[in-house]
Structure formats: structure tokens, C-alpha cells
Coordinates of C-alpha atoms in Angstrom, one line a residue:
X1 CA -27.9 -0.7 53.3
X2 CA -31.4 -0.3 52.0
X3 CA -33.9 1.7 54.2
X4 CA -37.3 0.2 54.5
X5 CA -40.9 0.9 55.0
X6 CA -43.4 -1.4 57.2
X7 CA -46.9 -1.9 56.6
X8 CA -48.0 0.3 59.3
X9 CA -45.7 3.1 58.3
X10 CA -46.6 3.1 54.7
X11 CA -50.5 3.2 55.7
X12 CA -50.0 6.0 57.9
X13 CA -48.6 7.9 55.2
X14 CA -51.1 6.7 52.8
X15 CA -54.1 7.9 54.9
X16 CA -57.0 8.0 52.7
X17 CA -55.6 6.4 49.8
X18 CA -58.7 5.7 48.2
X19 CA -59.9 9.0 48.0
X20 CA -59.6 9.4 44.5
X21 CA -61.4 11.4 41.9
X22 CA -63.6 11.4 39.2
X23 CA -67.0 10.2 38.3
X24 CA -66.5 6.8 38.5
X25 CA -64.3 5.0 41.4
X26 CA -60.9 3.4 40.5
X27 CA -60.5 0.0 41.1
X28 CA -58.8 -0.6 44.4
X29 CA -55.6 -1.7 43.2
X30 CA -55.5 1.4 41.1
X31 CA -56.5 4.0 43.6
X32 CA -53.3 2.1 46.0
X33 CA -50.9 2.3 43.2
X34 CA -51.9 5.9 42.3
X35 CA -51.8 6.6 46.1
X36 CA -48.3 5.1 45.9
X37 CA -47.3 6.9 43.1
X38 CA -48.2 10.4 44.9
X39 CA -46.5 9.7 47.9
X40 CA -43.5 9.5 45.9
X41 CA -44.5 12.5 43.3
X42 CA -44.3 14.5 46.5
X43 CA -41.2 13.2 48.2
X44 CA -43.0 11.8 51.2
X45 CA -41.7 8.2 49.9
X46 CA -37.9 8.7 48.6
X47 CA -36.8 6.5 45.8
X48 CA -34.9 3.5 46.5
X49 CA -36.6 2.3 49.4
X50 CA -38.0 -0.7 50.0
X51 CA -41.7 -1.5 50.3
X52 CA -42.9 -3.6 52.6
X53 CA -43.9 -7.4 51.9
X54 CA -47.6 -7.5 50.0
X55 CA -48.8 -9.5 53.0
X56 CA -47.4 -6.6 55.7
X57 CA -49.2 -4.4 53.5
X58 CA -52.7 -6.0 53.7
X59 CA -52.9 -6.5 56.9
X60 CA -52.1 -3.0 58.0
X61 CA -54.0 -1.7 55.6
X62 CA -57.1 -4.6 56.4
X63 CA -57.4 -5.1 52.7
X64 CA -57.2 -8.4 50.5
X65 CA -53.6 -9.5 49.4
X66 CA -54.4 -10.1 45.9
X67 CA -55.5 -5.8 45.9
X68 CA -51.5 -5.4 47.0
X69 CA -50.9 -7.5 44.6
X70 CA -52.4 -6.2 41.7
X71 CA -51.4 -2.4 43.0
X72 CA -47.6 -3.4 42.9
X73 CA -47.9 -5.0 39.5
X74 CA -49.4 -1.8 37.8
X75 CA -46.6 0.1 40.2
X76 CA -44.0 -2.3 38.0
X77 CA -45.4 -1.4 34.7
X78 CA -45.5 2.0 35.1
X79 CA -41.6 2.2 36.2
X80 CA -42.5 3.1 39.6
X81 CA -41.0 -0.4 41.3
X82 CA -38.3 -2.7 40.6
X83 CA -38.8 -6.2 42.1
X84 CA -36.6 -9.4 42.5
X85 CA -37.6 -13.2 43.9
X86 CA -37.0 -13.3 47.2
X87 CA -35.4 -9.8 47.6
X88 CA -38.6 -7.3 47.8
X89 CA -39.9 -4.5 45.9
X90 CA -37.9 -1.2 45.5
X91 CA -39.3 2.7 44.3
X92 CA -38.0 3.9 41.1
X93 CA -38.6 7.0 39.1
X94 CA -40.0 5.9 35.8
X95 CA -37.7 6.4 32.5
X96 CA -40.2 9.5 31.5
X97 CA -39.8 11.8 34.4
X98 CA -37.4 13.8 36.0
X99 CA -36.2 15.0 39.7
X100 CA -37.9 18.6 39.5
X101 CA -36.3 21.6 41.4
X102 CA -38.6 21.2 44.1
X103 CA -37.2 17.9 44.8
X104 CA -40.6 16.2 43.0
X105 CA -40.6 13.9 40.5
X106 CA -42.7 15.4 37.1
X107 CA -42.9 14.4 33.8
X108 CA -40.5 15.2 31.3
X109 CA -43.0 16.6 28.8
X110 CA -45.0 19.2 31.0
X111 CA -44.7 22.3 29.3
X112 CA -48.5 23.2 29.8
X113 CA -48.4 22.4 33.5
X114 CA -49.2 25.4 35.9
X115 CA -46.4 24.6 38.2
X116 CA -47.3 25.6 42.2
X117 CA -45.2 23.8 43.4
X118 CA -41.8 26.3 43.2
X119 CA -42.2 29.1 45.4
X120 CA -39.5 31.4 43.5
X121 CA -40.2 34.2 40.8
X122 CA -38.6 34.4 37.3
X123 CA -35.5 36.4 36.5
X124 CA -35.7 40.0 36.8
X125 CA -35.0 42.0 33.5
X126 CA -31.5 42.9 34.6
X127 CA -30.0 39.8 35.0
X128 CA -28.7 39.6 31.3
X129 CA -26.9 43.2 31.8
X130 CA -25.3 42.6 35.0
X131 CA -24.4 38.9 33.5
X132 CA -22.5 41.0 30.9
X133 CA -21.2 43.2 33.3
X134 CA -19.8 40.3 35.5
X135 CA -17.8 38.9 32.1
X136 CA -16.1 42.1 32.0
X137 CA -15.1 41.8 35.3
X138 CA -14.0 38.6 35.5
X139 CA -10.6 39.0 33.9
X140 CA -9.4 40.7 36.6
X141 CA -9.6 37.4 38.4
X142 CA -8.4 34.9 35.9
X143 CA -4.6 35.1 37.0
X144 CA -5.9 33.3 40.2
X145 CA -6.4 29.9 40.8
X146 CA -10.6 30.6 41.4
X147 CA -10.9 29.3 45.0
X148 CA -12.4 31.7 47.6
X149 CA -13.7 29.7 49.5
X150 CA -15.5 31.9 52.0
X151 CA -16.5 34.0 48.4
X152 CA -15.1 36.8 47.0
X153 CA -14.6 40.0 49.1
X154 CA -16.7 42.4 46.5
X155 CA -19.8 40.4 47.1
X156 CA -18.7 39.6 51.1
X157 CA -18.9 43.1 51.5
X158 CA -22.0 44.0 49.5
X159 CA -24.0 41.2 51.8
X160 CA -22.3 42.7 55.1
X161 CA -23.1 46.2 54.0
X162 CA -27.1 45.1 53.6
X163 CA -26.6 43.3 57.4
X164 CA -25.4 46.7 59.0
X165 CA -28.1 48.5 56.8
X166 CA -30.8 46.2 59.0
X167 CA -29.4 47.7 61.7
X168 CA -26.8 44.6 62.3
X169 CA -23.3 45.9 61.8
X170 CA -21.4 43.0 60.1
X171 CA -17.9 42.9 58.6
X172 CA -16.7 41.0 55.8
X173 CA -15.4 38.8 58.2
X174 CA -18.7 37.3 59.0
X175 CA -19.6 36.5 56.1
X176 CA -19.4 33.2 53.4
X177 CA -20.6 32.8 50.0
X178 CA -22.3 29.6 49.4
X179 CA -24.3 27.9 47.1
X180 CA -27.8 28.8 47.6
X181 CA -29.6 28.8 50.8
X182 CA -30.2 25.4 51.3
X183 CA -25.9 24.6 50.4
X184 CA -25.6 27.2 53.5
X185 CA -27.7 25.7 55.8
X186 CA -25.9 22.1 54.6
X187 CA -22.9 23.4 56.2
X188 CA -24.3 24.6 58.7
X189 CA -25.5 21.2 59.6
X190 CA -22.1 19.5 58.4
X191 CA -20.5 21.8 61.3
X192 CA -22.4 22.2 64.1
X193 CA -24.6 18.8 64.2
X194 CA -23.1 15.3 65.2
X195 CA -25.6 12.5 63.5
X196 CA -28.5 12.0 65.9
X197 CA -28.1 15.0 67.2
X198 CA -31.8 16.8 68.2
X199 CA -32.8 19.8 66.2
X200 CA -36.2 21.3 66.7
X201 CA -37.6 22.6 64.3
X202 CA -41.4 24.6 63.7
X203 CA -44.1 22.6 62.2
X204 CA -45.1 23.2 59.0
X205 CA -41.6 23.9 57.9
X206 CA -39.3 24.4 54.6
X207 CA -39.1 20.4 53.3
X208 CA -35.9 20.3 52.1
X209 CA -34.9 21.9 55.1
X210 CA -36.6 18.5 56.8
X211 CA -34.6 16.5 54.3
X212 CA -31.0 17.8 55.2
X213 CA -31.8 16.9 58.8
X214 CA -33.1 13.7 58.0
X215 CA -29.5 13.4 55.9
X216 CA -27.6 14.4 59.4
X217 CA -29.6 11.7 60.6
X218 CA -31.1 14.6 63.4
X219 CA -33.5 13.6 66.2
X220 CA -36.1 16.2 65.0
X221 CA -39.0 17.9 67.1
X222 CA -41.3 20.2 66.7
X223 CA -43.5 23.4 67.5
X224 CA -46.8 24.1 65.6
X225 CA -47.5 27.1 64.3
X226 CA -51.0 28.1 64.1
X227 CA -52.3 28.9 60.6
X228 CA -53.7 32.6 62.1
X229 CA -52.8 35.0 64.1
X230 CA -49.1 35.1 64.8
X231 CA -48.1 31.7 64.1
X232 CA -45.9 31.2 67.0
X233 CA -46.8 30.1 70.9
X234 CA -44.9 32.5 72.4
X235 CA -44.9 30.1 75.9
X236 CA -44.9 26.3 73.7
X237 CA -41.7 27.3 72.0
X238 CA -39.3 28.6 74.4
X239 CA -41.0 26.1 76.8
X240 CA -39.6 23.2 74.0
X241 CA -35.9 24.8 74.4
X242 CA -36.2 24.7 77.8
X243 CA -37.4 21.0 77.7
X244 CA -36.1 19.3 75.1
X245 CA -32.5 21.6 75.2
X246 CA -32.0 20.6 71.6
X247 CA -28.8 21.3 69.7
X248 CA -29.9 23.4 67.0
X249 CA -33.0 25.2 66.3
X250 CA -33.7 26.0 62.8
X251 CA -36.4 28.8 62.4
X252 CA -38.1 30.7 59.5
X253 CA -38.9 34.2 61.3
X254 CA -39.2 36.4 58.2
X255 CA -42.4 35.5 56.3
X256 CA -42.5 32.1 57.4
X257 CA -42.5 29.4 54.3
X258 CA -44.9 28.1 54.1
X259 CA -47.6 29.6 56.6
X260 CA -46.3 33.8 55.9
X261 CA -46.1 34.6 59.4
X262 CA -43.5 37.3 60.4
X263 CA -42.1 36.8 64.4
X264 CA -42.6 39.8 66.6
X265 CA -39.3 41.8 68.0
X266 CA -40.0 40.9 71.4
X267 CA -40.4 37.2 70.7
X268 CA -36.7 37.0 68.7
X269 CA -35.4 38.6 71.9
X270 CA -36.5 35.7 73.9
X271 CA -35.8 32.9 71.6
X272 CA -32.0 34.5 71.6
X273 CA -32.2 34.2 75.2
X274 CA -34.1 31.0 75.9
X275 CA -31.2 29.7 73.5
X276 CA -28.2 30.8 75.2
X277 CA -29.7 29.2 78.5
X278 CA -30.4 26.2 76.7
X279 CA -27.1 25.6 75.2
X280 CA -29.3 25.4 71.8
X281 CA -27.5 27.5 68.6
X282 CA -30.0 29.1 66.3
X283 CA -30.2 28.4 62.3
X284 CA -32.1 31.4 61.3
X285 CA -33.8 31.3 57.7
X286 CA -33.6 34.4 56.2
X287 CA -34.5 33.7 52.9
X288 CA -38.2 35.7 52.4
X289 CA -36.2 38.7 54.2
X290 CA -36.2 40.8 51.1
X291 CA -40.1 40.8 50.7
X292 CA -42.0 42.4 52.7
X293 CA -45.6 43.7 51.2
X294 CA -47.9 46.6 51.9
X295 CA -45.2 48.7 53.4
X296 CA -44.5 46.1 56.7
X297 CA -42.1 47.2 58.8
X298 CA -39.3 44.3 59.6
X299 CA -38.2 43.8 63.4
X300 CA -34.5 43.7 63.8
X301 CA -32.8 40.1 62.7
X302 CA -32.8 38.3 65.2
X303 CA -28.9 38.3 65.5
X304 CA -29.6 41.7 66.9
X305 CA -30.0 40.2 70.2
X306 CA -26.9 37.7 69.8
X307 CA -24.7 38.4 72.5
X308 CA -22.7 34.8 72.8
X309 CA -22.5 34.0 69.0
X310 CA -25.8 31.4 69.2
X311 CA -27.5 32.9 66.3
X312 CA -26.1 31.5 62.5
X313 CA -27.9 33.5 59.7
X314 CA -28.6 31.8 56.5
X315 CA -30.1 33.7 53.2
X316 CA -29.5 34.1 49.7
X317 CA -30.7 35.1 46.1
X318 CA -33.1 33.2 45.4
X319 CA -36.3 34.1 46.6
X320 CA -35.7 38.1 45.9
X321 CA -34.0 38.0 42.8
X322 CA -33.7 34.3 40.6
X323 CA -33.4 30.8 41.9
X324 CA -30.9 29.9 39.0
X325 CA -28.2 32.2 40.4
X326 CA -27.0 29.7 43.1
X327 CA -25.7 32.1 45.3
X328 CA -26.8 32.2 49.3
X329 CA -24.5 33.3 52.2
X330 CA -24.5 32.7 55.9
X331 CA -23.6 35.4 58.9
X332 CA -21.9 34.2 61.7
X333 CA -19.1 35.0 64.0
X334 CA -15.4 35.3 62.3
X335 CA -14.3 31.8 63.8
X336 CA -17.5 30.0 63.0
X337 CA -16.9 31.9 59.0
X338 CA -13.5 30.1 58.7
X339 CA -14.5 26.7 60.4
X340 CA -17.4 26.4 58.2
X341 CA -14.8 27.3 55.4
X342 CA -12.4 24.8 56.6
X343 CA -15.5 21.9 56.4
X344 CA -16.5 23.3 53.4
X345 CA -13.5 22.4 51.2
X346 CA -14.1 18.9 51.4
X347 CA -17.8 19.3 50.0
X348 CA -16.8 22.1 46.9
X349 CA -14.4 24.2 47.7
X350 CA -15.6 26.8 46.4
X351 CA -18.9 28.9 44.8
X352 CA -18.7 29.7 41.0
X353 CA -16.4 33.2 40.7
X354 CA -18.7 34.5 37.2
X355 CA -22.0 33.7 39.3
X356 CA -20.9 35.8 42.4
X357 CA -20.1 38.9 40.3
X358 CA -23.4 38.9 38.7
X359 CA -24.7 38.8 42.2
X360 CA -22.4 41.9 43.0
X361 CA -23.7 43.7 40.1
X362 CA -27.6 42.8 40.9
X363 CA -27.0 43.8 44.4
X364 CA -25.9 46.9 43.2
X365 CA -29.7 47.7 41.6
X366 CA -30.9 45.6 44.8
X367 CA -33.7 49.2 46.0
X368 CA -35.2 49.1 42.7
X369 CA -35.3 45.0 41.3
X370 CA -36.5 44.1 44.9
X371 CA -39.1 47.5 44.9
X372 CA -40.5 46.2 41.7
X373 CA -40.3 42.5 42.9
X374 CA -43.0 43.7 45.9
X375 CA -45.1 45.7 43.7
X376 CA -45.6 42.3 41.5
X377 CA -46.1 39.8 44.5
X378 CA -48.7 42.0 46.2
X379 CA -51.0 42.4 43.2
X380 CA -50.6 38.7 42.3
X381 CA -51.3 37.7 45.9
X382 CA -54.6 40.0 45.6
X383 CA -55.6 38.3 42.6
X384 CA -54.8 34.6 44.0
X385 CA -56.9 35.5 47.3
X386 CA -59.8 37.0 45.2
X387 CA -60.1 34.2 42.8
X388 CA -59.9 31.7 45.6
X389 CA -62.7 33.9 47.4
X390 CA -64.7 33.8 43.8
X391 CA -64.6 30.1 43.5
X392 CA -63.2 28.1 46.6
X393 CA -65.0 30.2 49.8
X394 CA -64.6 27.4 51.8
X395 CA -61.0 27.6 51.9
X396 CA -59.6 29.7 54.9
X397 CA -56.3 32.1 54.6
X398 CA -54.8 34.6 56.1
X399 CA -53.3 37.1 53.6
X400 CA -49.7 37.2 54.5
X401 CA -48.1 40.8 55.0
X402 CA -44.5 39.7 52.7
X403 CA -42.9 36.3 51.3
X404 CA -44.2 34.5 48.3
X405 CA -46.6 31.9 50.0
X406 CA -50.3 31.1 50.9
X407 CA -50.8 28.4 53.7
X408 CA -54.8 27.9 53.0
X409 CA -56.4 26.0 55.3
X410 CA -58.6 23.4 53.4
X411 CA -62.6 22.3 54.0
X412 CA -61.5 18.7 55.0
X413 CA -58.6 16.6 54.8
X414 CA -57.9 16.3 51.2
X415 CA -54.3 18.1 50.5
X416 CA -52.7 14.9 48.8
X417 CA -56.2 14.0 47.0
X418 CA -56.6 16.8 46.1
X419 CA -52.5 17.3 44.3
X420 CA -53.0 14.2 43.0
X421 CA -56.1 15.1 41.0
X422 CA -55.3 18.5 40.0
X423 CA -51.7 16.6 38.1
X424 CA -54.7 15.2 36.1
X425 CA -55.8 18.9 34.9
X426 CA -52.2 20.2 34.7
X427 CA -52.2 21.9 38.2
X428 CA -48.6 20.7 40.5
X429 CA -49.2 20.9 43.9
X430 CA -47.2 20.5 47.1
X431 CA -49.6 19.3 49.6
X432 CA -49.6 19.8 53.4
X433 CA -48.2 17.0 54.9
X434 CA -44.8 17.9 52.5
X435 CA -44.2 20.3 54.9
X436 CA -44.6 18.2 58.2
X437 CA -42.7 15.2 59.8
X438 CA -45.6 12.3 60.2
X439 CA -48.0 12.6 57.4
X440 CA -50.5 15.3 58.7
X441 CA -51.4 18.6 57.8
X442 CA -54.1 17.1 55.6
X443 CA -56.4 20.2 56.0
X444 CA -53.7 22.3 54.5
X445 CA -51.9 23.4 51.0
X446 CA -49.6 25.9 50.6
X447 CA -50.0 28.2 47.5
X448 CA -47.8 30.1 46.0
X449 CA -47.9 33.3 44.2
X450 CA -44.9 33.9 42.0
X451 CA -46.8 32.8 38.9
X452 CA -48.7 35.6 36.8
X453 CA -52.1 36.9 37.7
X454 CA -53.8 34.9 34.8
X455 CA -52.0 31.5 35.7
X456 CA -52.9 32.1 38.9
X457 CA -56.5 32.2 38.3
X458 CA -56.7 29.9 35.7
X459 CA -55.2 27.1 38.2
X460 CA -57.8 28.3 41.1
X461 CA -60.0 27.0 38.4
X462 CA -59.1 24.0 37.6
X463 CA -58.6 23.5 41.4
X464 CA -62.2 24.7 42.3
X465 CA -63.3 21.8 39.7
X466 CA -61.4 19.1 40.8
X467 CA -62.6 19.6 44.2
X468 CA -66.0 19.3 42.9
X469 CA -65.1 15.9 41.9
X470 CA -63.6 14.8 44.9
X471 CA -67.2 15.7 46.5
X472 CA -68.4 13.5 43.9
X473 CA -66.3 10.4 44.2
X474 CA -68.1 7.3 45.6
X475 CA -67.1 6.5 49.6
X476 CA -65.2 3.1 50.2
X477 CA -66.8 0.5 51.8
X478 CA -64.4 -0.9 53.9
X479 CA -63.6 0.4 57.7
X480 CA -60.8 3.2 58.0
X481 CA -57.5 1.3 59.4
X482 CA -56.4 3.6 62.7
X483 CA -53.5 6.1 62.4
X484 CA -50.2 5.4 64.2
X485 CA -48.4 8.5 65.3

């Protein structure tokens, strides 16, 4: 059956729709199509949904019929929607894009584009010799029939051996290979999550973390963080496990994506406990764990204070070392290892043998890739903060001690305007409300800084003159409609 969107639920996500830029204003239909078409650029409006009828449309958004209209039409020609008489309109992605690996949909041909949307560095230099190294090794395994499907014990051990170096001992036992962080926490879900089950969850948060919920079909709430200070409300959040006594709880405690924040020790020692009363099991994202900058000193993980096996642990590869080696693991209790193995079979039996030997061998080098990986993100963090000092002042951060992200806080609601335009000047964006459930976080934009110093200041340009333009674009006429939340 086809999911569909109302008037009022497409105009709260559309917010200010008109708020194009340039010099000279779009006409209406054109700035609701291009409005439209951002929504789905971004992944706030999947494809294959239906839109809702042109006169639900125009009344929630208290605009003429024939502007609907004329906004679908141009939606049609550009490959965006697929209509039939009498059946409704549906999203499509156009013939000449593609599904990016943020989950966005970008042109095909965007080789000049300065690409902030993917929070994940390049591959380190020794990826090609531990590559080779893995074919060498492989043989050994080639009179099998290639299905481990809690991984292979040589990289099993080598991510239990960095667990008990954090000061968590961890066997083998507890520990299975998946593919990719986001594949772990996928099981996770698969496991330990009936569909409409309630999860909460912090707010911003990882969005394809939001989207596997959404797939569960989760009853989802949330805790804000605060974009300063130390993110988390000590009190609001174990005061929502108490309340709401969800589930699951999925947090980020390590660098937080997107906001940076890092969770004090005493604070993971209370959400452990506030769990366990609860009944509530812990997802803990792990994935920035690697990363910390200017020397900060990590707490212990939060499985530390896991005393009735409510804590799963979910990282991976990707962040640390490259996101095209699709390797991620999760930490749990023996049992929960092999029933997660046993659901796991009837999803892919198995992670890629070849792929989890090069992550053995780059393990082995981990102290000096992931040295050098820190050394890189701190200058190119400096420079991204400086030039956003040099030429956007009015734009608030605070500079994160580890991960790969900025959460800047804008000088008005502009985040999706403001992606939309810089597309135009071959800047990608992934605005705030991306990482949110209801269409807010309008004030905010996460930046990240795995790009090189000179991209990195060559986009804050381009940014700092689109948002000149956005001052410079003509206000509507007509009355805001009110937002539904």
C-alpha cells in the first residue's frame, strides 16, 4: 500500500517554502516545486509517496489552486512526480540523479560539487597494502564454505582486544561482525524491537538512524540536546526513561553526530541504571569513538556500568578509517551475539570474508592510521571554524573536542533555504531538520570537516554569499500558514 502525505503535513514540512534566493523572486509555483524538490533532495519526503490532492494542498497552504497546479506540472517535467487520472501524484527521482551515500538524491554529473553532506574521511594510505595483505591471506580460508556469520575469529578478537583495552574486558564471544554500523544497529532493531514498539531517541540525531526506526515502524520520542554546553539534560533524560519506559534507547555518547558533544562518566552511569529500572535496553552508538581531538580523555563506555546485559554496543570502520570498507561490529552478551546471529541469517548470512581481513590487517596499524587521522581532523576543524569566523560571524558553534562534525547554530531559520541555494553554487548540504523527527531545527546545519582545508574554505565562501542573497530576496506577500506539531 502506498503511504501518503496530507496537506497539512506536507506544509509543515515545507515551512517557508518561498524563501528562495536570488536577486529576483521565483514565481510561486516555482519556488513550491523547488521547495518540493528539496524536501526530497534531503530525504525529508521519501520517494514513492503520494502527494496530497492540489486542492488539500492549497488550502493548507492558503494559496491559489492553479499555484499547486502549475508547481506539480514543472514537478512532472523535471522527473520529480509521476501522475495518473483519478489515482494522484507520486515522488520520483528523476532519470539524471542518483541515491547518494548519504541517503540524498544528487545529480549524476557532480564532480565539481563540494560534498558536506558525508561526514566520513577518505581512505587512509594503507588500505591498498593491507588489501594486498588480506589476498594473501585469504587462501587459507577458501576450503570453507565462507559463512561466519558472527565474523571471522581474527577480526572478533582484534575488536574484543580494543573493548578490554577501553578498560571493558570483552571476549570473542561478544562480539559480531556486521556490515557497517548502520547493518549492526539493523539487527539490532530486527531483534530486540516488535513494530510499534517505542524507542527514544536524542534530538538532533544520526538520520538514518531515524530511518531504520521509522522501518521497524517504532513509536519514537525524543530528548533535546542543547547545541552548548554538555548537550544532554542530565534530569529531562532519565526523567523520559522513567516516564515514557520505552523499549530501546538509542544514544550517540561519543562525539555526538551531529551536535559533537561527548557524555560525562557519571551521566553513562545513570542512564545504565535508569535503564535497568526502566526495563529499557540501550543501543549505544559508538561510531565517533575513535576520534577524539586535542588530547580529550574518553570516559569508560558506557557498557562499563552494564551489570544486567541492557547495554548493546554498536561501532565500526567507517568513520576512523574508510566508509567503503563495510565492516561494523556490535558487543553484547554471548546469548544476545548468537541470537542476533540466528536473525541475521535470514537478512545476509554473512559479512564479505576478503573485507574482514583487510580490516584485521588495518586494525593491526590502528595507533598510528587513527593518530594521523586526529592530527588531520583537528587542523581542518581549525580552519572550518576560522573561515566561518572570517566570513559568517553570525553563525554560533561550539568547537567540538573529537568526531568529524559541526552543529552551527544559524542567524535565523534558514537551514533548508539555505541547502537549497548553496546546490545552486556547488555546495551539498544536509540541513537541520534532516536530523530531527517533525521538521524543525531550522536554526541549525551541521558541517562537516572531513573535506580538505582549501574545500573547506572555499565552500564557507560560497556559503557566506548565498546567504547574502537570501537577505536579499524579496518577502512574500501572503500571511504565514500556522505550524502543526
Amino acid at each position: 500500500m502506498t503511504s501518503q502525505v496530507r496537506g497539512v503535513q506536507l506544509a509543515r514540512l515545507l515551512g517557508q517554502w518561498h524563501a528562495l534566493p536570488g536577486r529576483r523572486r521565483s514565481p510561486d509555483y516555482a519556488a513550491l516545486a523547488a521547495a518540493i524538490r528539496g524536501l526530497l533532495a534531503d530525504g525529508r519526503l521519501p520517494l514513492g509517496v503520494r502527494l496530497p490532492a492540489e486542492r488539500d494542498l492549497a488550502e493548507a497552504l492558503r494559496i491559489s489552486r492553479t499555484t499547486v497546479t502549475a508547481a506539480y506540472r514543472e514537478l512532472r517535467e523535471t522527473g520529480h512526480l509521476a501522475s495518473r487520472r483519478g489515482a494522484g501524484s507520486w515522488t520520483m527521482l528523476p532519470g539524471t540523479h542518483r541515491v547518494a551515500s548519504t541517503g540524498l538524491w544528487t545529480p549524476l554529473d557532480d564532480r565539481d560539487m563540494i560534498d558536506l553532506g558525508v561526514a566520513a574521511l577518505s581512505a587512509p594510505a594503507q588500505l591498498v597494502p593491507a588489501a594486498r595483505a588480506a589476498a594473501e591471506d585469504l587462501p587459507r580460508y577458501l576450503g570453507g564454505a565462507g559463512y561466519h556469520p558472527t565474523g571471522i575469529i581474527e577480526l572478533r578478537e582484534a575488536v574484543a582486544r580494543g573493548y578490554t583495552d577501553r578498560g571493558l574486558p570483552t571476549s570473542p564471544e561478544q562480539i559480531m561482525v556486521t556490515s557497517g554500523t548502520q547493518h549492526a544497529l539493523d539487527l539490532v532493531l530486527r531483534l530486540a524491537l516488535s513494530p510499534g514498539g517505542g524507542v527514544l531517541v536524542e534530538s538532533p540525531t544520526y538520520p538514518n538512524a531515524l530511518a531504520a526506526l521509522s522501518a521497524r515502524r517504532a513509536r519514537i520520542t525524543t530528548h533535546g540536546l542543547a547545541a552548548d554546553g554538555d548537550g544532554w539534560d542530565a534530569d529531562l533524560l532519565l526523567g523520559s526513561i522513567r516516564q515514557t519506559r520505552p523499549k530501546l534507547a538509542y544514544v550517540i555518547p561519543e562525539f555526538h553526530n551531529p551536535t559533537g558533544h561527548l557524555m560525562a562518566t557519571d551521566l553513562r552511569e545513570r542512564l545504565v541504571g535508569a535503564a535497568h529500572a526502566a526495563g529499557t535496553d540501550l543501543v549505544v552508538d559508538e561510531s565517533f569513538v575513535d576520534l577524539p581531538l586535542d588530547g580529550t580523555p574518553l570516559p569508560p563506555p558506557v557498557a562499563t556500568f552494564d551489570r544486567h546485559s541492557r547495554v548493546i554496543s554498536i561501532g565500526g570502520m567507517s568513520k576512523p578509517y574508510w566508509g567503503g570498507l563495510r565492516i561494523g561490529w556490535v558487543r553484547a552478551s554471548a546469548p544476545q551475539v548468537q541470537r542476533l546471529a540466528a536473525a541475521r541469517v535470514g537478512v545476509d548470512m554473512a559479512s564479505p570474508v576478503l573485507d574482514q581481513l583487510v580490516a584485521v590487517h588495518l586494525l593491526a596499524q590502528g595507533p598510528s592510521i587513527v593518530a594521523a587521522r586526529r592530527v588531520q581532523l583537528a587542523a581542518q576543524r581549525d580552519a572550518l571554524v576560522k573561515a566561518m569566523a572570517d566570513r559568517l560571524p553570525d553563525w554560533r558553534v561550539t568547537v567540538p573536542r573529537g568526531g568529524v562534525t559541526l552543529w552551527v547554530e544559524l542567524d535565523g531559520p534558514i537551514s533548508s533555504a539555505l541547502a537549497r541555494a548553496a546546490e545552486e553554487v556547488g555546495v551539498r548540504l544536509a540541513p537541520g531538520p534532516r536530523f530531527g523527527l517533525d521538521g524543525t531545527l531550522e536554526r541549525f546545519l551541521r558541517l562537516p570537516f572531513t573535506l580538505p582545508t582549501a574545500d573547506l574554505v572555499e565552500a564557507v565562501g560560497r556559503l557566506a554569499a548565498v546567504r547574502y542573497d537570501l537577505d536579499r530576496t524579496g518577502r512574500p506577500q501572503w500571511r504565514e500558514p500556522s505550524v502543526i506539531a
